[in-house]
CSV table of C-alpha atoms in Angstrom, one decimal:
chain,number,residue,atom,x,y,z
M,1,UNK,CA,4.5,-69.6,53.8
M,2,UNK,CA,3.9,-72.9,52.2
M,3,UNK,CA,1.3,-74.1,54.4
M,4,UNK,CA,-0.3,-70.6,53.5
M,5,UNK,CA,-0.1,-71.0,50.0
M,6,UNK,CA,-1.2,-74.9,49.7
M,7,UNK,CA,-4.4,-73.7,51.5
M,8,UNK,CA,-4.8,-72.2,47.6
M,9,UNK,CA,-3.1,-74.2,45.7
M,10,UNK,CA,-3.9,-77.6,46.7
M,11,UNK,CA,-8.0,-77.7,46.4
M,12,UNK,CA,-10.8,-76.9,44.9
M,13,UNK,CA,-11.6,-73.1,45.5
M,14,UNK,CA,-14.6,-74.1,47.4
M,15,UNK,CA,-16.3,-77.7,47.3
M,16,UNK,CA,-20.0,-78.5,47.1
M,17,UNK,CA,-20.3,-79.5,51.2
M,18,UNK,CA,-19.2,-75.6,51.9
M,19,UNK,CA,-22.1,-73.7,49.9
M,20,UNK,CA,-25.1,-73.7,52.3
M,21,UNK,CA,-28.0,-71.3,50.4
M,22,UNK,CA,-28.2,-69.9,46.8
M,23,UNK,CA,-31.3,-67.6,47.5
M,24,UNK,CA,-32.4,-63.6,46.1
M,25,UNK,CA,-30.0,-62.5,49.0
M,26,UNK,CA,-26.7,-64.7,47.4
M,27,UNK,CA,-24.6,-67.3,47.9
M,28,UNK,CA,-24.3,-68.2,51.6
M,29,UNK,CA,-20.9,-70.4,52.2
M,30,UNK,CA,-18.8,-71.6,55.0
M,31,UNK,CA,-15.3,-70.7,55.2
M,32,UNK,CA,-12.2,-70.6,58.2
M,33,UNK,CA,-10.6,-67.7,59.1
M,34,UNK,CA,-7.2,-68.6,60.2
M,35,UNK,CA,-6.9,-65.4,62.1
M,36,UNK,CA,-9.1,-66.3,64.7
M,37,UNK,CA,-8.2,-69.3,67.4
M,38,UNK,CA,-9.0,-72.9,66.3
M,39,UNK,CA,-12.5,-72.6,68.3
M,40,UNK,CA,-14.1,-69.6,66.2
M,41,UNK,CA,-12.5,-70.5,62.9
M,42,UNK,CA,-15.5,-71.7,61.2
M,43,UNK,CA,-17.8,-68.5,60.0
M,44,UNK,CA,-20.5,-68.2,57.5
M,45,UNK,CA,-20.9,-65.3,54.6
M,46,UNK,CA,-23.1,-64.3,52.5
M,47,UNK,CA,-22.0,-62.4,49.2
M,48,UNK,CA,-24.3,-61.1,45.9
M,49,UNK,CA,-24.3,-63.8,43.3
M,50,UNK,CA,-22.1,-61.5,40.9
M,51,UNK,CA,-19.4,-61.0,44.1
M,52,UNK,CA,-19.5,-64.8,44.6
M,53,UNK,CA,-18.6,-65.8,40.8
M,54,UNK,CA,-16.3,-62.8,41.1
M,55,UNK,CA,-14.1,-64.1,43.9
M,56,UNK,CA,-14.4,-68.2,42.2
M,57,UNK,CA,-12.9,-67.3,38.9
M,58,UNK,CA,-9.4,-65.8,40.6
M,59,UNK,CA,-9.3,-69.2,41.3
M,60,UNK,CA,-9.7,-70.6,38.5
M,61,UNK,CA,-6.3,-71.5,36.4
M,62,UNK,CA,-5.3,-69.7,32.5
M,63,UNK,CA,-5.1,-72.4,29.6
M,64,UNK,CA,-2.0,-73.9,30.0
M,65,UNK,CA,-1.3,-73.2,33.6
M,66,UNK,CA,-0.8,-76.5,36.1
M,67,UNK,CA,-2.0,-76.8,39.6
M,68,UNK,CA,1.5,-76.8,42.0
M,69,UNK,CA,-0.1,-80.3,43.5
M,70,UNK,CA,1.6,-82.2,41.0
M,71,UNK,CA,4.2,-79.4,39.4
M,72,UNK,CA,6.9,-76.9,40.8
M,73,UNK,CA,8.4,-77.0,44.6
M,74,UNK,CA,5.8,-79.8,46.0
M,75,UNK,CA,5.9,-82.4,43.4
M,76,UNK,CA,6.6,-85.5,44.9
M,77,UNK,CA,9.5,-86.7,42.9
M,78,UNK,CA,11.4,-83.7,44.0
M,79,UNK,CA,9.6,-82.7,47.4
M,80,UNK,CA,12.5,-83.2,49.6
M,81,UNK,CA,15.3,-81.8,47.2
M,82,UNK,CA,12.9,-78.9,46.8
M,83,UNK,CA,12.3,-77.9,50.6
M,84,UNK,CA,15.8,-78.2,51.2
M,85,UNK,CA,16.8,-75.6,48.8
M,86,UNK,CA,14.3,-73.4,49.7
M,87,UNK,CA,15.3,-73.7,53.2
M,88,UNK,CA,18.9,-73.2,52.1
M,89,UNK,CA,18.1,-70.0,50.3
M,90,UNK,CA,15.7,-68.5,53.4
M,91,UNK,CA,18.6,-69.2,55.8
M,92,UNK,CA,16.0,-71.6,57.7
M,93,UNK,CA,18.1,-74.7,59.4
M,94,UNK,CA,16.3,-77.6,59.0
M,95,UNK,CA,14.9,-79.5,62.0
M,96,UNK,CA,16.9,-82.9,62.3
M,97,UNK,CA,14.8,-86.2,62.1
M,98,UNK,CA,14.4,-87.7,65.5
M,99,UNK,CA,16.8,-90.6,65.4
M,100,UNK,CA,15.0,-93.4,65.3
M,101,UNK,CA,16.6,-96.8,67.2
M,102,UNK,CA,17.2,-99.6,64.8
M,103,UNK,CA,14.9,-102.4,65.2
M,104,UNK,CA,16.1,-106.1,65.5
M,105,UNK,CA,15.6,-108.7,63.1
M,106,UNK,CA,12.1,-110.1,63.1
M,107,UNK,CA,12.4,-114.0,63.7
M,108,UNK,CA,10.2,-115.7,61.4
M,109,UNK,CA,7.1,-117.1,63.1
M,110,UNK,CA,6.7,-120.9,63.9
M,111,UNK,CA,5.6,-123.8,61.7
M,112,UNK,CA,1.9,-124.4,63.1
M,113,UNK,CA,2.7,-127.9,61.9
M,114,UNK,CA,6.6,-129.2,63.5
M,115,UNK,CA,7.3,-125.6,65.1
M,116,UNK,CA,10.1,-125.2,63.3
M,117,UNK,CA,10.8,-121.4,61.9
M,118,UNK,CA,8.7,-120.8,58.9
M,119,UNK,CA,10.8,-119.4,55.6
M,120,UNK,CA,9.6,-116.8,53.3
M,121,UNK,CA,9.6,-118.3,49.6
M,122,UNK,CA,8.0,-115.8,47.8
M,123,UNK,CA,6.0,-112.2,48.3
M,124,UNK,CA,3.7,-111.6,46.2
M,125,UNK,CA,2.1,-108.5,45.2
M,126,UNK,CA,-1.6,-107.6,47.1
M,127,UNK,CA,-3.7,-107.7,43.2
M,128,UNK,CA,-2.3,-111.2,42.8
M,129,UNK,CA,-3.8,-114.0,43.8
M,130,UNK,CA,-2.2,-117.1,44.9
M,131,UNK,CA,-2.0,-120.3,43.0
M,132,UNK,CA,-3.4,-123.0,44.8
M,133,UNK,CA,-1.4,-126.2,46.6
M,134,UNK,CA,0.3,-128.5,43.7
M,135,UNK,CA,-1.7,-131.2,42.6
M,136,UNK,CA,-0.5,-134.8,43.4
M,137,UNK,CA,-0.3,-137.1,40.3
M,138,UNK,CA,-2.2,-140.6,40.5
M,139,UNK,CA,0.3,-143.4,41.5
M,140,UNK,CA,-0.8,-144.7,38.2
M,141,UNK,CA,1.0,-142.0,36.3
M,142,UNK,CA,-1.8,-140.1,35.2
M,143,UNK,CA,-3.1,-136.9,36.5
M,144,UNK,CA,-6.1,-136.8,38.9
């Protein structure tokens, strides 16, 4: 039921790449008809201009409503607490996670320098940049 209803809830009602002709005839569009087998899905139809605008606007959401992508039973900060309940409350048993071997410490790749194991001193984030090598100071005192 929820793969049904994301088909809806989760796009656009129908994006630019799926209209193929606005002519006198109407609006001809590309659309998949999940009754038929995963071959012949893909069909074409054509519908008046005043049928076409017809069917787009059911889609289109009331002032104040929110698209279930990012509210309700598949928002991602309660996904999983979600689907559980609804499973729970459908009687559906959940199928268990494959268990999944635990993996063995990485070792830490060699020093290309003494071969030695390299230690980790510090991750940094991937927008960060690096600072460079510290400078050596001039025997003198003074900085270079």
């Amino acid at each position: 039921m929820l793969a049904y209803l994301s088909r809806y809830t989760h796009r656009v009602a129908i994006s630019n790449r799926r209209l193929l002709a606005f002519n006198e005839k109407g609006v001809t569009f590309r659309y998949k008809d999940y009754r038929r087998d995963t071959a012949h899905q893909q069909q074409v139809m054509t519908l008046a201009t005043d049928e076409f605008i017809r069917r787009f606007m059911l889609h289109v959401l009331p002032r104040g409503f929110h698209r279930i992508r990012h509210y309700g039973l598949l928002a991602s900060s309660s996904r999983k607490a979600s689907l559980a309940r609804v499973r729970e409350l459908l009687n559906v048993i959940s199928t268990p996670a494959p268990e999944v071997p635990e993996a063995e410490p990485a070792t830490p790749p060699p020093c290309p320098c003494c071969g030695g194991p390299m230690v980790v001193i510090q991750i940094l984030p991937r927008w960060c940049q690096p600072r460079g090598p510290p400078r050596a100071t001039d025997p003198a005192g003074g900085s270079p």
